[in-house]
mmCIF file of C-alpha atoms in Angstrom:
data_model
loop_
_atom_site.group_PDB
_atom_site.id
_atom_site.type_symbol
_atom_site.label_atom_id
_atom_site.label_comp_id
_atom_site.label_asym_id
_atom_site.label_seq_id
_atom_site.Cartn_x
_atom_site.Cartn_y
_atom_site.Cartn_z
ATOM 1 C CA MET A 1 -0.231 -0.163 0.147
ATOM 2 C CA ARG A 2 1.245 3.691 -1.280
ATOM 3 C CA THR A 3 1.865 5.638 1.833
ATOM 4 C CA TRP A 4 0.215 9.700 1.290
ATOM 5 C CA THR A 5 2.911 12.782 1.927
ATOM 6 C CA ARG A 6 0.982 15.617 2.386
ATOM 7 C CA ILE A 7 2.767 18.410 0.470
ATOM 8 C CA LEU A 8 2.758 22.747 0.409
ATOM 9 C CA GLY A 9 3.253 24.229 -2.941
ATOM 10 C CA ILE A 10 4.170 28.133 -2.906
ATOM 11 C CA ASP A 11 3.730 30.960 -5.399
ATOM 12 C CA PRO A 12 5.580 33.805 -3.786
ATOM 13 C CA GLY A 13 4.664 37.331 -4.575
ATOM 14 C CA PHE A 14 5.388 40.298 -2.535
ATOM 15 C CA ARG A 15 1.582 41.587 -2.586
ATOM 16 C CA THR A 16 -0.309 38.025 -3.207
ATOM 17 C CA THR A 17 1.168 34.698 -2.157
ATOM 18 C CA GLY A 18 -0.730 31.579 -3.442
ATOM 19 C CA TYR A 19 -0.665 28.804 -1.388
ATOM 20 C CA GLY A 20 -1.866 25.311 -2.149
ATOM 21 C CA ILE A 21 -1.711 21.564 -0.216
ATOM 22 C CA VAL A 22 -2.158 18.726 -1.912
ATOM 23 C CA ASP A 23 -1.705 14.857 0.228
ATOM 24 C CA SER A 24 -0.480 12.763 -2.431
ATOM 25 C CA ASN A 25 0.567 9.124 -2.762
ATOM 26 C CA GLY A 26 2.252 9.391 -5.895
ATOM 27 C CA GLN A 27 -0.128 7.766 -8.340
ATOM 28 C CA GLU A 28 -3.380 10.293 -7.316
ATOM 29 C CA SER A 29 -3.404 12.925 -5.255
ATOM 30 C CA ARG A 30 -6.673 15.097 -2.858
ATOM 31 C CA HIS A 31 -6.918 18.889 -2.147
ATOM 32 C CA VAL A 32 -6.268 19.947 1.603
ATOM 33 C CA ALA A 33 -6.645 23.764 1.404
ATOM 34 C CA SER A 34 -5.312 26.169 -0.921
ATOM 35 C CA GLY A 35 -5.734 30.163 -0.288
ATOM 36 C CA ALA A 36 -3.873 33.417 -0.734
ATOM 37 C CA ILE A 37 -1.693 35.497 1.541
ATOM 38 C CA ARG A 38 -2.016 39.450 1.000
ATOM 39 C CA ALA A 39 -0.515 42.142 1.842
ATOM 40 C CA THR A 40 -1.760 45.280 1.480
ATOM 41 C CA LYS A 41 -1.094 48.130 0.302
ATOM 42 C CA ALA A 42 -0.792 50.068 3.904
ATOM 43 C CA ASP A 43 1.923 47.644 5.193
ATOM 44 C CA THR A 44 5.018 48.370 5.161
ATOM 45 C CA PRO A 45 7.824 46.368 3.006
ATOM 46 C CA ASN A 46 9.526 44.825 6.514
ATOM 47 C CA GLY A 47 5.505 44.301 7.425
ATOM 48 C CA ARG A 48 4.998 41.948 4.372
ATOM 49 C CA LEU A 49 7.371 39.623 5.133
ATOM 50 C CA GLY A 50 6.298 39.153 8.743
ATOM 51 C CA ILE A 51 2.434 38.335 7.420
ATOM 52 C CA ILE A 52 3.794 36.001 4.392
ATOM 53 C CA PHE A 53 6.184 34.357 7.206
ATOM 54 C CA ALA A 54 3.510 34.696 9.933
ATOM 55 C CA GLU A 55 0.744 33.332 7.794
ATOM 56 C CA VAL A 56 3.140 30.334 6.530
ATOM 57 C CA ALA A 57 4.594 29.254 9.598
ATOM 58 C CA VAL A 58 0.175 29.187 10.461
ATOM 59 C CA LEU A 59 -0.591 26.726 7.540
ATOM 60 C CA MET A 60 2.623 24.762 8.726
ATOM 61 C CA GLU A 61 1.046 24.861 12.056
ATOM 62 C CA ILE A 62 -1.918 24.010 11.427
ATOM 63 C CA HIS A 63 -1.678 21.325 7.812
ATOM 64 C CA ALA A 64 1.741 19.749 9.245
ATOM 65 C CA PRO A 65 2.760 18.936 5.316
ATOM 66 C CA GLN A 66 5.746 17.242 4.977
ATOM 67 C CA GLU A 67 7.462 18.980 2.850
ATOM 68 C CA LEU A 68 7.712 22.645 0.378
ATOM 69 C CA ALA A 69 7.874 22.847 -3.039
ATOM 70 C CA VAL A 70 8.288 26.360 -4.126
ATOM 71 C CA GLU A 71 8.966 28.208 -7.129
ATOM 72 C CA ARG A 72 12.588 28.574 -8.612
ATOM 73 C CA VAL A 73 13.065 32.197 -9.916
ATOM 74 C CA PHE A 74 16.494 32.635 -12.484
ATOM 75 C CA VAL A 75 16.100 35.856 -13.744
ATOM 76 C CA HIS A 76 13.196 39.144 -13.589
ATOM 77 C CA ARG A 77 12.720 41.620 -15.462
ATOM 78 C CA ASN A 78 13.313 44.349 -12.567
ATOM 79 C CA ALA A 79 16.301 44.425 -9.825
ATOM 80 C CA ASP A 80 14.249 45.990 -7.961
ATOM 81 C CA SER A 81 10.770 43.687 -8.009
ATOM 82 C CA ALA A 82 13.304 41.129 -8.116
ATOM 83 C CA LEU A 83 14.648 42.238 -4.344
ATOM 84 C CA LYS A 84 10.848 42.547 -3.415
ATOM 85 C CA LEU A 85 10.196 39.017 -4.695
ATOM 86 C CA GLY A 86 13.410 37.499 -3.234
ATOM 87 C CA GLN A 87 12.404 38.787 0.158
ATOM 88 C CA ALA A 88 8.836 36.946 -0.476
ATOM 89 C CA ARG A 89 9.934 33.933 -1.627
ATOM 90 C CA ALA A 90 12.974 33.855 1.717
ATOM 91 C CA ALA A 91 9.594 34.686 3.985
ATOM 92 C CA ALA A 92 7.958 31.913 3.131
ATOM 93 C CA ILE A 93 11.068 29.777 3.035
ATOM 94 C CA CYS A 94 12.392 30.435 6.060
ATOM 95 C CA ALA A 95 8.994 29.739 7.799
ATOM 96 C CA CYS A 96 9.524 26.075 6.808
ATOM 97 C CA LEU A 97 12.640 25.825 7.690
ATOM 98 C CA THR A 98 11.631 26.300 11.550
ATOM 99 C CA PHE A 99 9.311 23.099 11.206
ATOM 100 C CA ASP A 100 12.513 21.215 9.236
ATOM 101 C CA ILE A 101 10.800 20.205 6.193
ATOM 102 C CA PRO A 102 12.722 19.423 3.225
ATOM 103 C CA VAL A 103 12.569 22.579 0.488
ATOM 104 C CA PHE A 104 12.023 21.851 -3.169
ATOM 105 C CA GLU A 105 12.190 24.055 -6.116
ATOM 106 C CA TYR A 106 10.837 23.927 -9.381
ATOM 107 C CA ALA A 107 10.839 26.215 -12.740
ATOM 108 C CA ALA A 108 7.795 27.840 -14.162
ATOM 109 C CA ARG A 109 8.700 25.872 -16.466
ATOM 110 C CA GLU A 110 8.305 22.492 -15.558
ATOM 111 C CA VAL A 111 5.645 23.213 -13.637
ATOM 112 C CA LYS A 112 3.870 24.087 -16.633
ATOM 113 C CA GLN A 113 5.379 20.880 -18.038
ATOM 114 C CA ALA A 114 4.955 18.839 -15.683
ATOM 115 C CA ILE A 115 0.899 19.833 -15.221
ATOM 116 C CA ALA A 116 -0.205 20.530 -18.500
ATOM 117 C CA GLY A 117 2.568 18.577 -20.847
ATOM 118 C CA LYS A 118 4.298 21.631 -22.434
ATOM 119 C CA GLY A 119 6.440 24.073 -20.458
ATOM 120 C CA SER A 120 5.104 26.893 -22.153
ATOM 121 C CA ALA A 121 1.353 26.179 -21.204
ATOM 122 C CA GLY A 122 -0.422 29.011 -20.312
ATOM 123 C CA LYS A 123 -2.511 30.332 -16.771
ATOM 124 C CA ASP A 124 -5.551 29.046 -17.772
ATOM 125 C CA GLN A 125 -4.539 25.561 -19.036
ATOM 126 C CA VAL A 126 -2.261 25.030 -15.880
ATOM 127 C CA GLU A 127 -5.492 25.860 -14.102
ATOM 128 C CA HIS A 128 -7.711 23.557 -16.139
ATOM 129 C CA MET A 129 -5.499 20.623 -15.096
ATOM 130 C CA VAL A 130 -5.380 21.060 -11.501
ATOM 131 C CA LYS A 131 -8.569 21.356 -11.202
ATOM 132 C CA ILE A 132 -8.622 17.954 -12.695
ATOM 133 C CA LEU A 133 -6.169 16.008 -11.296
ATOM 134 C CA LEU A 134 -7.253 17.124 -7.446
ATOM 135 C CA SER A 135 -10.957 16.625 -9.249
ATOM 136 C CA TYR A 136 -11.505 19.806 -7.689
ATOM 137 C CA SER A 137 -14.426 21.704 -8.854
ATOM 138 C CA ASP A 138 -14.876 25.400 -7.068
ATOM 139 C CA ALA A 139 -13.023 28.405 -8.362
ATOM 140 C CA LEU A 140 -9.042 29.089 -8.295
ATOM 141 C CA GLN A 141 -7.605 32.368 -7.774
ATOM 142 C CA SER A 142 -4.693 32.333 -10.084
ATOM 143 C CA ASP A 143 -2.002 32.299 -7.086
ATOM 144 C CA GLU A 144 -3.746 29.919 -5.977
ATOM 145 C CA SER A 145 -3.960 27.520 -8.919
ATOM 146 C CA ASP A 146 -0.707 28.195 -9.340
ATOM 147 C CA ALA A 147 0.466 27.133 -6.068
ATOM 148 C CA LEU A 148 -1.171 23.800 -6.274
ATOM 149 C CA GLY A 149 -0.087 23.248 -9.736
ATOM 150 C CA ILE A 150 3.690 24.167 -7.800
ATOM 151 C CA ALA A 151 2.652 20.792 -5.482
ATOM 152 C CA LEU A 152 1.417 18.837 -7.673
ATOM 153 C CA CYS A 153 4.849 18.821 -9.876
ATOM 154 C CA HIS A 154 6.684 18.019 -6.847
ATOM 155 C CA ALA A 155 3.776 15.444 -6.051
ATOM 156 C CA HIS A 156 4.871 13.758 -9.475
ATOM 157 C CA THR A 157 8.443 14.386 -9.537
ATOM 158 C CA ARG A 158 8.951 12.927 -6.396
ATOM 159 C CA THR A 159 7.514 9.985 -7.458
ATOM 160 C CA VAL A 160 9.396 9.432 -10.859
ATOM 161 C CA THR A 161 12.537 9.788 -8.744
ATOM 162 C CA ARG A 162 11.237 7.379 -5.916
ATOM 163 C CA GLN A 163 10.715 5.038 -8.224
ATOM 164 C CA TYR A 164 14.201 5.071 -9.938
ATOM 165 C CA THR A 165 16.005 4.854 -6.667
ATOM 166 C CA GLU A 166 14.287 1.922 -6.155
ATOM 167 C CA ALA A 167 14.611 0.364 -9.411
ATOM 168 C CA MET A 168 18.499 1.025 -8.710
ATOM 169 C CA GLN A 169 18.358 -0.847 -5.659
ATOM 170 C CA MET B 1 20.320 57.619 34.781
ATOM 171 C CA ARG B 2 19.896 56.121 31.360
ATOM 172 C CA THR B 3 19.064 52.999 30.314
ATOM 173 C CA TRP B 4 21.349 50.539 27.643
ATOM 174 C CA THR B 5 19.343 48.982 24.748
ATOM 175 C CA ARG B 6 20.961 46.344 22.857
ATOM 176 C CA ILE B 7 21.046 46.245 18.909
ATOM 177 C CA LEU B 8 21.854 44.134 16.495
ATOM 178 C CA GLY B 9 23.235 45.233 13.231
ATOM 179 C CA ILE B 10 23.151 43.260 10.176
ATOM 180 C CA ASP B 11 24.646 43.907 6.575
ATOM 181 C CA PRO B 12 23.088 41.118 3.706
ATOM 182 C CA GLY B 13 24.932 39.322 1.103
ATOM 183 C CA PHE B 14 24.221 36.671 -0.347
ATOM 184 C CA ARG B 15 27.649 35.015 0.136
ATOM 185 C CA THR B 16 28.775 37.067 3.552
ATOM 186 C CA THR B 17 25.683 38.764 6.096
ATOM 187 C CA GLY B 18 28.023 41.072 8.435
ATOM 188 C CA TYR B 19 26.851 41.183 12.105
ATOM 189 C CA GLY B 20 27.617 43.683 14.496
ATOM 190 C CA ILE B 21 25.881 44.164 18.195
ATOM 191 C CA VAL B 22 26.186 47.122 20.381
ATOM 192 C CA ASP B 23 24.831 48.456 23.416
ATOM 193 C CA SER B 24 24.538 51.864 23.450
ATOM 194 C CA ASN B 25 22.772 54.258 25.976
ATOM 195 C CA GLY B 26 22.217 56.752 23.803
ATOM 196 C CA GLN B 27 25.640 59.033 24.668
ATOM 197 C CA GLU B 28 28.151 55.983 24.348
ATOM 198 C CA SER B 29 28.120 52.384 22.820
ATOM 199 C CA ARG B 30 29.734 49.759 23.246
ATOM 200 C CA HIS B 31 30.980 46.562 21.287
ATOM 201 C CA VAL B 32 29.739 43.437 22.070
ATOM 202 C CA ALA B 33 30.191 40.573 19.453
ATOM 203 C CA SER B 34 30.497 41.266 16.043
ATOM 204 C CA GLY B 35 31.489 39.286 12.725
ATOM 205 C CA ALA B 36 30.526 37.395 9.556
ATOM 206 C CA ILE B 37 27.668 34.307 8.635
ATOM 207 C CA ARG B 38 29.871 32.932 5.441
ATOM 208 C CA ALA B 39 27.381 30.675 3.672
ATOM 209 C CA THR B 40 29.782 28.894 1.264
ATOM 210 C CA LYS B 41 29.795 28.023 -2.691
ATOM 211 C CA ALA B 42 28.912 24.119 -1.917
ATOM 212 C CA ASP B 43 25.580 25.154 -0.434
ATOM 213 C CA THR B 44 22.298 25.467 -2.651
ATOM 214 C CA PRO B 45 20.257 28.494 -2.398
ATOM 215 C CA ASN B 46 18.315 27.603 0.136
ATOM 216 C CA GLY B 47 20.457 25.840 2.001
ATOM 217 C CA ARG B 48 22.553 29.786 2.333
ATOM 218 C CA LEU B 49 19.072 30.692 2.935
ATOM 219 C CA GLY B 50 18.653 28.289 6.082
ATOM 220 C CA ILE B 51 21.867 29.352 7.586
ATOM 221 C CA ILE B 52 21.767 33.098 7.780
ATOM 222 C CA PHE B 53 18.037 32.558 9.123
ATOM 223 C CA ALA B 54 20.039 29.468 11.621
ATOM 224 C CA GLU B 55 22.958 31.655 12.549
ATOM 225 C CA VAL B 56 21.342 35.177 13.353
ATOM 226 C CA ALA B 57 18.630 32.824 15.204
ATOM 227 C CA VAL B 58 21.614 31.681 17.156
ATOM 228 C CA LEU B 59 22.717 35.684 17.862
ATOM 229 C CA MET B 60 19.380 36.380 18.896
ATOM 230 C CA GLU B 61 19.685 33.279 21.728
ATOM 231 C CA ILE B 62 23.084 33.887 22.707
ATOM 232 C CA HIS B 63 22.947 37.913 22.651
ATOM 233 C CA ALA B 64 19.093 38.697 22.798
ATOM 234 C CA PRO B 65 19.478 42.247 21.484
ATOM 235 C CA GLN B 66 16.377 44.044 22.010
ATOM 236 C CA GLU B 67 16.351 45.804 18.498
ATOM 237 C CA LEU B 68 17.061 45.154 14.925
ATOM 238 C CA ALA B 69 18.976 47.288 12.204
ATOM 239 C CA VAL B 70 19.446 46.211 8.719
ATOM 240 C CA GLU B 71 20.814 47.592 5.552
ATOM 241 C CA ARG B 72 17.648 49.135 3.773
ATOM 242 C CA VAL B 73 18.299 48.755 -0.798
ATOM 243 C CA PHE B 74 16.083 50.315 -2.769
ATOM 244 C CA VAL B 75 18.213 49.090 -6.002
ATOM 245 C CA HIS B 76 20.842 47.216 -7.464
ATOM 246 C CA ARG B 77 22.509 47.292 -10.906
ATOM 247 C CA ASN B 78 21.203 43.641 -11.288
ATOM 248 C CA ALA B 79 18.071 41.584 -11.233
ATOM 249 C CA ASP B 80 19.392 37.974 -10.440
ATOM 250 C CA SER B 81 21.994 39.345 -7.346
ATOM 251 C CA ALA B 82 18.764 41.886 -6.220
ATOM 252 C CA LEU B 83 16.818 38.184 -5.655
ATOM 253 C CA LYS B 84 19.500 36.721 -3.900
ATOM 254 C CA LEU B 85 20.552 39.619 -1.989
ATOM 255 C CA GLY B 86 16.565 40.067 -1.000
ATOM 256 C CA GLN B 87 16.147 36.426 -0.021
ATOM 257 C CA ALA B 88 19.137 36.826 2.491
ATOM 258 C CA ARG B 89 17.865 40.300 3.988
ATOM 259 C CA ALA B 90 14.840 38.544 4.404
ATOM 260 C CA ALA B 91 16.002 35.147 6.099
ATOM 261 C CA ALA B 92 18.239 37.315 8.654
ATOM 262 C CA ILE B 93 14.835 39.766 9.230
ATOM 263 C CA CYS B 94 12.602 36.781 9.543
ATOM 264 C CA ALA B 95 15.156 35.307 12.063
ATOM 265 C CA CYS B 96 14.500 38.136 14.245
ATOM 266 C CA LEU B 97 10.376 38.021 13.741
ATOM 267 C CA THR B 98 10.283 35.098 15.761
ATOM 268 C CA PHE B 99 11.922 37.014 18.973
ATOM 269 C CA ASP B 100 9.307 39.521 18.477
ATOM 270 C CA ILE B 101 12.066 42.321 18.145
ATOM 271 C CA PRO B 102 11.516 45.606 16.434
ATOM 272 C CA VAL B 103 12.897 46.122 12.807
ATOM 273 C CA PHE B 104 14.405 49.814 11.566
ATOM 274 C CA GLU B 105 16.016 50.245 8.100
ATOM 275 C CA TYR B 106 18.358 52.947 7.494
ATOM 276 C CA ALA B 107 19.663 53.860 3.663
ATOM 277 C CA ALA B 108 23.636 52.778 2.812
ATOM 278 C CA ARG B 109 23.806 57.208 2.899
ATOM 279 C CA GLU B 110 22.448 57.656 6.295
ATOM 280 C CA VAL B 111 24.702 54.972 7.683
ATOM 281 C CA LYS B 112 27.600 56.968 6.154
ATOM 282 C CA GLN B 113 26.375 60.460 7.398
ATOM 283 C CA ALA B 114 25.709 59.124 11.060
ATOM 284 C CA ILE B 115 29.004 57.710 11.102
ATOM 285 C CA ALA B 116 31.023 59.587 9.112
ATOM 286 C CA GLY B 117 29.276 62.465 8.642
ATOM 287 C CA LYS B 118 28.965 62.041 4.765
ATOM 288 C CA GLY B 119 26.690 60.302 2.901
ATOM 289 C CA SER B 120 29.435 59.600 0.389
ATOM 290 C CA ALA B 121 32.128 58.323 2.486
ATOM 291 C CA GLY B 122 33.933 55.711 1.534
ATOM 292 C CA LYS B 123 34.491 52.030 3.562
ATOM 293 C CA ASP B 124 37.809 53.218 4.942
ATOM 294 C CA GLN B 125 36.062 56.170 6.526
ATOM 295 C CA VAL B 126 33.121 54.427 7.796
ATOM 296 C CA GLU B 127 35.465 51.854 9.524
ATOM 297 C CA HIS B 128 37.510 54.317 11.218
ATOM 298 C CA MET B 129 34.742 55.968 12.773
ATOM 299 C CA VAL B 130 32.923 52.683 14.235
ATOM 300 C CA LYS B 131 36.774 51.764 15.815
ATOM 301 C CA ILE B 132 36.829 55.442 17.142
ATOM 302 C CA LEU B 133 33.139 55.605 18.218
ATOM 303 C CA LEU B 134 33.175 52.117 20.070
ATOM 304 C CA SER B 135 37.105 52.380 21.240
ATOM 305 C CA TYR B 136 37.653 49.278 19.573
ATOM 306 C CA SER B 137 41.101 48.250 18.279
ATOM 307 C CA ASP B 138 41.034 44.497 16.717
ATOM 308 C CA ALA B 139 40.413 44.279 12.737
ATOM 309 C CA LEU B 140 37.642 44.780 11.055
ATOM 310 C CA GLN B 141 36.438 42.689 8.156
ATOM 311 C CA SER B 142 34.686 44.872 5.769
ATOM 312 C CA ASP B 143 30.943 43.137 6.780
ATOM 313 C CA GLU B 144 31.579 43.427 10.230
ATOM 314 C CA SER B 145 32.063 46.896 10.110
ATOM 315 C CA ASP B 146 29.258 47.775 8.007
ATOM 316 C CA ALA B 147 27.102 45.755 10.161
ATOM 317 C CA LEU B 148 28.600 47.994 13.521
ATOM 318 C CA GLY B 149 27.749 51.083 11.806
ATOM 319 C CA ILE B 150 24.067 49.997 10.622
ATOM 320 C CA ALA B 151 23.701 49.545 14.500
ATOM 321 C CA LEU B 152 25.325 52.599 15.499
ATOM 322 C CA CYS B 153 23.330 54.487 13.304
ATOM 323 C CA HIS B 154 20.128 52.837 14.796
ATOM 324 C CA ALA B 155 21.588 53.516 17.873
ATOM 325 C CA HIS B 156 22.050 57.166 17.106
ATOM 326 C CA THR B 157 18.853 57.931 15.355
ATOM 327 C CA ARG B 158 16.474 55.997 17.637
ATOM 328 C CA THR B 159 18.021 58.832 20.939
ATOM 329 C CA VAL B 160 17.534 61.989 18.734
ATOM 330 C CA THR B 161 13.672 60.147 17.817
ATOM 331 C CA ARG B 162 13.376 59.612 21.387
ATOM 332 C CA GLN B 163 14.963 62.813 22.877
ATOM 333 C CA TYR B 164 12.124 64.415 19.632
ATOM 334 C CA THR B 165 9.495 62.941 21.360
ATOM 335 C CA GLU B 166 10.382 63.587 24.704
ATOM 336 C CA ALA B 167 10.888 66.832 23.783
ATOM 337 C CA MET B 168 7.090 67.704 22.454
ATOM 338 C CA GLN B 169 5.083 65.591 25.110
#
């Protein structure tokens, strides 16, 4: 019998950070929770970091995911937004580090490839496939859908890696 | 009699993060500890974040500073290094957020102005003045000296602010 793993996917952003939690046994995945952490304009930059850090810590406490999957960011059009995005991303990761769970990174192209079969797939396609893979019919916000996609990408990839490792033994 | 406040100054960087801890009573400041947190090249990006986060948390536990002062970053020449710097900066700040101490930010120019009397002062001038202000004679690394400068800038600024506030009451 396959064991289930709870995965937290995070799509970091300075204004909105999407999160999606799924349980996966390597063959099927189930939706546990998803949503978006919003930092209002009134917050200071460090206040935003604090909100992301605290909210992700709450998710860790409530749902106790065993692994974190987060979008890898290579380049950015603008140095100032790259700095802000880097800070948001680190705040989310650090909140998970306090719970000592492993962190995995996936490039946006990898996520799209894993979910929609094409690295250049659009947001609508990813959302459509996320809903099918999770048998989820409610509306999803964009950041929420992306975060679930990252979690599902990891659910798929970790299975492939484990199968490969087992075959080599 | 003036009370003493313990201030942690941090100069974040992706490879090396400088830290400097000073006790200040508003008139004089004393060196408590300083150094640099190094993330070796072998570490993964998230491993580096983890090192900064964990090391700053250890500083918080050992020295129990009451306030954090960190360099504010506006723009950066390169989007990729801005992303990395943002992550290093957030990891250091988040480690302090878990201890619930207030965070203050200063631009590099403000620090130079406060320490060396000139916003365009060079690193050597800042280091020279940091040593004089702390009556500190040992050699200081560049990141260490900058971090102590940030802590001293806050020590000076917080006093001015408090005096101003007291005068208004």
